């Protein structure tokens, strides 16, 4: 259990800090690599959808049916799945559109805006700051999902952490780009982007402190069902629309299929 705890916290930290990777990438380009974004976002969606429906949902159902019987177990699995969707949708609903991490930005879209006498652009700075806060709130339940998944099944936790890390990269760009163009300060932009990702390990810590005392087969089943719902919602609401927005020559669907294929192969080989 101790080894699983260390791995679970480590994977959650890795996934969260991927926002910093996005921040660094933004500093070395004047234009967004739309092909890269389209493929990687589609890939991440493919991983999330496949692992959610083929592995996580099934594990939740087995745990709940074994503990509560076919009738109640099935109902609770489905209820947990849609409760996860409602949770992440509710979080998104209260985040302003311009600060929503689902509203991805391009580097070249950030070079405009009024400046102050010090050269700062307050509108862009405000956008970047609120985006960082929004991503922090948005990533909190993802931290819980990664942590609990890794605790129950380390190999599954690795797959989820990688998928979340991939989709955190453009979120890091969404924070660092407006802050950098607003202030000209790379360190400030990176720091905000970096801090926004720390809510993932904070979510893991919250799960450890408040959920661990109650963890049993029923609790794991409910959490897994909710995790599946959260990941499917993120894929359908965030990743696929963004991938299609940047799409060229069906790259997003190729990325989606590639993500599913990689996830299927890893499940066959390692789980």
Tab-separated table of C-alpha atoms in Angstrom:
chain	number	residue	atom	x	y	z
A	1	UNK	CA	0.000	0.000	0.000
A	2	UNK	CA	2.852	2.406	0.850
A	3	UNK	CA	4.461	1.889	-2.568
A	4	UNK	CA	1.091	2.458	-4.252
A	5	UNK	CA	0.619	5.678	-2.284
A	6	UNK	CA	3.977	7.057	-3.399
A	7	UNK	CA	3.264	6.087	-7.009
A	8	UNK	CA	-0.247	7.585	-6.868
A	9	UNK	CA	1.052	10.922	-5.552
A	10	UNK	CA	3.923	10.875	-8.046
A	11	UNK	CA	1.644	10.254	-11.022
A	12	UNK	CA	-0.728	13.014	-9.930
A	13	UNK	CA	2.167	15.445	-9.578
A	14	UNK	CA	3.466	14.452	-13.029
A	15	UNK	CA	0.047	15.019	-14.625
A	16	UNK	CA	-0.429	18.383	-12.958
A	17	UNK	CA	2.996	19.765	-13.760
A	18	UNK	CA	2.470	19.113	-17.471
A	19	UNK	CA	0.962	22.607	-17.525
A	20	UNK	CA	4.541	23.811	-17.085
A	21	UNK	CA	5.542	21.943	-20.258
A	22	UNK	CA	2.881	23.851	-22.160
A	23	UNK	CA	4.178	27.081	-20.693
A	24	UNK	CA	7.737	26.367	-21.845
A	25	UNK	CA	6.584	25.383	-25.342
A	26	UNK	CA	4.737	28.681	-25.699
A	27	UNK	CA	7.931	30.674	-25.162
A	28	UNK	CA	9.732	29.107	-28.122
A	29	UNK	CA	7.199	29.706	-30.857
A	30	UNK	CA	5.378	32.631	-32.370
A	31	UNK	CA	2.687	30.429	-33.896
A	32	UNK	CA	0.628	27.575	-32.543
A	33	UNK	CA	1.479	24.172	-33.998
A	34	UNK	CA	-2.110	23.274	-34.864
A	35	UNK	CA	-1.198	19.868	-36.298
A	36	UNK	CA	0.526	18.904	-33.064
A	37	UNK	CA	-2.410	20.118	-30.966
A	38	UNK	CA	-4.978	18.351	-33.132
A	39	UNK	CA	-3.204	14.990	-33.002
A	40	UNK	CA	-2.294	15.105	-29.305
A	41	UNK	CA	-5.703	16.309	-28.139
A	42	UNK	CA	-7.377	13.619	-30.238
A	43	UNK	CA	-4.928	11.042	-28.866
A	44	UNK	CA	-5.663	12.071	-25.284
A	45	UNK	CA	-9.411	11.868	-25.939
A	46	UNK	CA	-8.998	8.398	-27.420
A	47	UNK	CA	-7.077	7.191	-24.373
A	48	UNK	CA	-9.608	8.669	-21.961
A	49	UNK	CA	-12.727	7.413	-23.714
A	50	UNK	CA	-11.387	3.897	-24.271
A	51	UNK	CA	-10.005	3.396	-20.776
A	52	UNK	CA	-13.125	4.907	-19.209
A	53	UNK	CA	-15.648	2.732	-21.020
A	54	UNK	CA	-13.640	-0.479	-21.426
A	55	UNK	CA	-11.728	-0.608	-18.140
A	56	UNK	CA	-12.762	1.906	-15.448
A	57	UNK	CA	-16.541	1.602	-15.856
A	58	UNK	CA	-16.262	-2.192	-15.948
A	59	UNK	CA	-14.100	-2.262	-12.804
A	60	UNK	CA	-16.630	-0.039	-11.039
A	61	UNK	CA	-19.500	-2.265	-12.079
A	62	UNK	CA	-17.753	-5.467	-10.964
A	63	UNK	CA	-16.864	-3.985	-7.564
A	64	UNK	CA	-20.382	-2.678	-6.927
A	65	UNK	CA	-22.218	-5.733	-8.234
A	66	UNK	CA	-20.026	-8.045	-6.144
A	67	UNK	CA	-20.683	-5.942	-3.042
A	68	UNK	CA	-24.324	-4.951	-3.495
A	69	UNK	CA	-25.842	-7.392	-5.971
A	70	UNK	CA	-26.795	-7.074	-9.626
A	71	UNK	CA	-29.695	-4.666	-9.288
A	72	UNK	CA	-28.327	-2.075	-6.862
A	73	UNK	CA	-24.757	-2.493	-8.149
A	74	UNK	CA	-25.739	-1.696	-11.732
A	75	UNK	CA	-27.870	1.289	-10.728
A	76	UNK	CA	-25.121	2.711	-8.521
A	77	UNK	CA	-22.534	2.292	-11.272
A	78	UNK	CA	-24.639	4.206	-13.768
A	79	UNK	CA	-25.539	6.799	-11.146
A	80	UNK	CA	-21.882	7.349	-10.260
A	81	UNK	CA	-20.970	7.661	-13.946
A	82	UNK	CA	-23.471	10.447	-14.581
A	83	UNK	CA	-22.745	12.066	-11.221
A	84	UNK	CA	-19.132	12.475	-12.388
A	85	UNK	CA	-20.390	14.185	-15.531
A	86	UNK	CA	-22.636	16.495	-13.524
A	87	UNK	CA	-19.729	17.395	-11.211
A	88	UNK	CA	-17.331	18.432	-13.965
A	89	UNK	CA	-20.112	20.145	-15.946
A	90	UNK	CA	-21.074	22.159	-12.847
A	91	UNK	CA	-17.472	23.280	-12.387
A	92	UNK	CA	-17.330	24.408	-16.024
A	93	UNK	CA	-20.659	26.228	-15.755
A	94	UNK	CA	-19.355	28.628	-13.115
A	95	UNK	CA	-16.127	29.464	-14.964
A	96	UNK	CA	-16.338	32.525	-17.264
A	97	UNK	CA	-15.928	31.620	-20.936
A	98	UNK	CA	-12.738	33.610	-21.467
A	99	UNK	CA	-11.137	31.964	-18.428
A	100	UNK	CA	-12.414	28.487	-19.159
A	101	UNK	CA	-9.558	26.062	-19.847
A	102	UNK	CA	-11.770	24.524	-22.539
A	103	UNK	CA	-11.475	27.779	-24.500
A	104	UNK	CA	-7.986	27.124	-25.834
A	105	UNK	CA	-5.967	30.022	-27.176
A	106	UNK	CA	-3.442	30.360	-29.975
A	107	UNK	CA	-0.125	32.099	-29.466
A	108	UNK	CA	-0.711	34.449	-32.390
A	109	UNK	CA	-4.076	35.564	-30.959
A	110	UNK	CA	-2.401	37.090	-27.896
A	111	UNK	CA	-0.277	39.800	-29.456
A	112	UNK	CA	-2.940	42.495	-29.313
A	113	UNK	CA	-4.461	44.531	-26.518
A	114	UNK	CA	-4.048	47.951	-24.923
A	115	UNK	CA	-0.918	48.622	-22.880
A	116	UNK	CA	-0.387	50.646	-19.700
A	117	UNK	CA	2.396	53.168	-19.252
A	118	UNK	CA	4.590	50.360	-17.893
A	119	UNK	CA	4.014	48.281	-21.015
A	120	UNK	CA	1.682	45.790	-19.360
A	121	UNK	CA	-1.599	44.825	-21.013
A	122	UNK	CA	-4.142	44.536	-18.189
A	123	UNK	CA	-6.819	42.715	-20.186
A	124	UNK	CA	-4.432	39.946	-21.212
A	125	UNK	CA	-2.969	39.748	-17.704
A	126	UNK	CA	-6.447	39.427	-16.218
A	127	UNK	CA	-7.308	36.713	-18.756
A	128	UNK	CA	-4.174	34.727	-17.934
A	129	UNK	CA	-4.656	35.057	-14.178
A	130	UNK	CA	-8.279	33.964	-14.278
A	131	UNK	CA	-7.420	31.139	-16.649
A	132	UNK	CA	-4.826	29.909	-14.151
A	133	UNK	CA	-7.437	29.991	-11.389
A	134	UNK	CA	-10.000	28.241	-13.589
A	135	UNK	CA	-7.541	25.489	-14.518
A	136	UNK	CA	-6.663	25.064	-10.855
A	137	UNK	CA	-10.335	24.507	-9.981
A	138	UNK	CA	-10.857	22.307	-13.027
A	139	UNK	CA	-7.841	20.092	-12.279
A	140	UNK	CA	-8.772	19.387	-8.657
A	141	UNK	CA	-11.206	16.506	-9.426
A	142	UNK	CA	-8.750	15.201	-12.030
A	143	UNK	CA	-6.202	14.880	-9.233
A	144	UNK	CA	-8.665	12.815	-7.222
A	145	UNK	CA	-9.343	10.645	-10.269
A	146	UNK	CA	-5.662	9.984	-10.985
A	147	UNK	CA	-4.825	9.299	-7.343
A	148	UNK	CA	-7.652	6.860	-6.638
A	149	UNK	CA	-7.132	5.053	-9.943
A	150	UNK	CA	-3.408	4.593	-9.296
A	151	UNK	CA	-4.102	3.450	-5.758
A	152	UNK	CA	-6.464	0.732	-6.950
A	153	UNK	CA	-4.546	-0.250	-10.100
A	154	UNK	CA	-1.079	1.293	-10.678
A	155	UNK	CA	-0.950	0.387	-14.385
A	156	UNK	CA	-4.343	1.974	-14.958
A	157	UNK	CA	-3.216	5.007	-12.974
A	158	UNK	CA	-0.223	5.445	-15.278
A	159	UNK	CA	-2.464	5.427	-18.366
A	160	UNK	CA	-4.817	7.999	-16.850
A	161	UNK	CA	-1.940	10.210	-15.693
A	162	UNK	CA	-0.407	10.235	-19.184
A	163	UNK	CA	-3.736	11.120	-20.811
A	164	UNK	CA	-4.371	13.943	-18.343
A	165	UNK	CA	-0.793	15.202	-18.713
A	166	UNK	CA	-1.225	15.417	-22.505
A	167	UNK	CA	-4.370	17.488	-22.200
A	168	UNK	CA	-2.770	19.702	-19.527
A	169	UNK	CA	-0.087	20.861	-21.977
A	170	UNK	CA	-2.385	23.173	-24.017
A	171	UNK	CA	-3.937	24.348	-20.734
A	172	UNK	CA	-0.473	25.500	-19.694
A	173	UNK	CA	-0.208	27.384	-22.968
A	174	UNK	CA	-3.583	29.014	-22.263
A	175	UNK	CA	-2.185	30.432	-19.010
A	176	UNK	CA	1.352	31.405	-19.989
A	177	UNK	CA	0.687	33.018	-23.368
A	178	UNK	CA	-1.619	35.859	-22.246
A	179	UNK	CA	0.473	36.536	-19.117
A	180	UNK	CA	3.701	36.630	-21.125
A	181	UNK	CA	2.325	38.949	-23.803
A	182	UNK	CA	0.759	41.122	-21.096
A	183	UNK	CA	3.918	41.535	-19.009
A	184	UNK	CA	6.867	40.360	-21.113
A	185	UNK	CA	7.926	38.366	-18.057
A	186	UNK	CA	8.565	34.687	-18.837
A	187	UNK	CA	9.198	33.803	-15.188
A	188	UNK	CA	5.866	35.247	-14.113
A	189	UNK	CA	4.031	33.450	-16.909
A	190	UNK	CA	5.720	30.143	-16.113
A	191	UNK	CA	5.049	30.499	-12.381
A	192	UNK	CA	1.316	31.043	-12.881
A	193	UNK	CA	1.125	28.134	-15.318
A	194	UNK	CA	3.127	25.921	-12.955
A	195	UNK	CA	0.978	26.814	-9.941
A	196	UNK	CA	-2.262	26.110	-11.823
A	197	UNK	CA	-1.146	22.491	-12.252
A	198	UNK	CA	-0.448	22.007	-8.555
A	199	UNK	CA	-4.166	21.632	-7.860
A	200	UNK	CA	-3.875	18.066	-9.186
A	201	UNK	CA	-1.617	16.877	-6.332
A	202	UNK	CA	-3.740	18.978	-3.964
A	203	UNK	CA	-6.736	16.953	-5.157
A	204	UNK	CA	-4.746	13.780	-4.477
A	205	UNK	CA	-3.926	15.009	-0.981
A	206	UNK	CA	-7.597	15.771	-0.339
A	207	UNK	CA	-8.519	12.264	-1.500
A	208	UNK	CA	-5.891	10.807	0.827
A	209	UNK	CA	-7.002	12.814	3.865
A	210	UNK	CA	-10.774	12.629	3.455
A	211	UNK	CA	-11.499	9.516	1.374
A	212	UNK	CA	-8.846	7.050	2.519
A	213	UNK	CA	-10.540	6.301	5.884
A	214	UNK	CA	-13.692	5.251	4.007
A	215	UNK	CA	-12.122	3.396	1.089
A	216	UNK	CA	-13.584	-0.048	0.525
A	217	UNK	CA	-14.897	-1.926	-2.509
A	218	UNK	CA	-18.134	0.075	-2.573
A	219	UNK	CA	-16.352	3.434	-2.291
A	220	UNK	CA	-13.810	2.456	-4.936
A	221	UNK	CA	-16.633	1.373	-7.229
A	222	UNK	CA	-18.474	4.680	-6.843
A	223	UNK	CA	-15.298	6.718	-7.340
A	224	UNK	CA	-14.294	4.697	-10.402
A	225	UNK	CA	-17.743	5.174	-11.944
A	226	UNK	CA	-17.503	8.930	-11.327
A	227	UNK	CA	-13.961	9.023	-12.739
A	228	UNK	CA	-15.213	7.369	-15.927
A	229	UNK	CA	-17.944	9.997	-16.226
A	230	UNK	CA	-15.514	12.866	-15.619
A	231	UNK	CA	-13.064	11.617	-18.241
A	232	UNK	CA	-15.725	10.974	-20.890
A	233	UNK	CA	-17.182	14.445	-20.311
A	234	UNK	CA	-13.755	16.108	-20.586
A	235	UNK	CA	-13.102	14.210	-23.811
A	236	UNK	CA	-16.428	15.094	-25.429
A	237	UNK	CA	-16.707	18.661	-24.142
A	238	UNK	CA	-13.091	19.766	-24.265
A	239	UNK	CA	-10.610	17.595	-26.092
A	240	UNK	CA	-12.485	16.550	-29.223
A	241	UNK	CA	-13.981	20.001	-30.000
A	242	UNK	CA	-10.536	21.585	-29.538
A	243	UNK	CA	-8.895	18.898	-31.673
A	244	UNK	CA	-11.446	19.458	-34.446
A	245	UNK	CA	-10.963	23.228	-34.215
A	246	UNK	CA	-7.292	22.796	-35.073
A	247	UNK	CA	-7.911	19.855	-37.410
A	248	UNK	CA	-6.133	19.386	-40.708
A	249	UNK	CA	-6.744	16.376	-42.956
A	250	UNK	CA	-8.591	14.412	-40.270
A	251	UNK	CA	-5.579	14.446	-37.948
A	252	UNK	CA	-7.801	14.600	-34.862
A	253	UNK	CA	-9.626	11.363	-35.701
A	254	UNK	CA	-6.313	9.663	-36.459
A	255	UNK	CA	-5.086	10.820	-33.070
A	256	UNK	CA	-8.306	9.554	-31.462
A	257	UNK	CA	-7.954	6.102	-33.036
A	258	UNK	CA	-4.249	6.036	-32.190
A	259	UNK	CA	-5.001	6.834	-28.553
A	260	UNK	CA	-7.583	4.062	-28.378
A	261	UNK	CA	-5.210	1.586	-30.045
A	262	UNK	CA	-2.343	2.412	-27.679
A	263	UNK	CA	-4.647	2.131	-24.668
A	264	UNK	CA	-6.088	-1.179	-25.909
A	265	UNK	CA	-2.603	-2.593	-26.477
A	266	UNK	CA	-1.392	-1.510	-23.048
A	267	UNK	CA	-4.440	-3.083	-21.387
A	268	UNK	CA	-3.808	-6.348	-23.234
A	269	UNK	CA	-0.108	-6.404	-22.374
A	270	UNK	CA	0.015	-5.049	-18.854
A	271	UNK	CA	-3.387	-5.433	-17.151
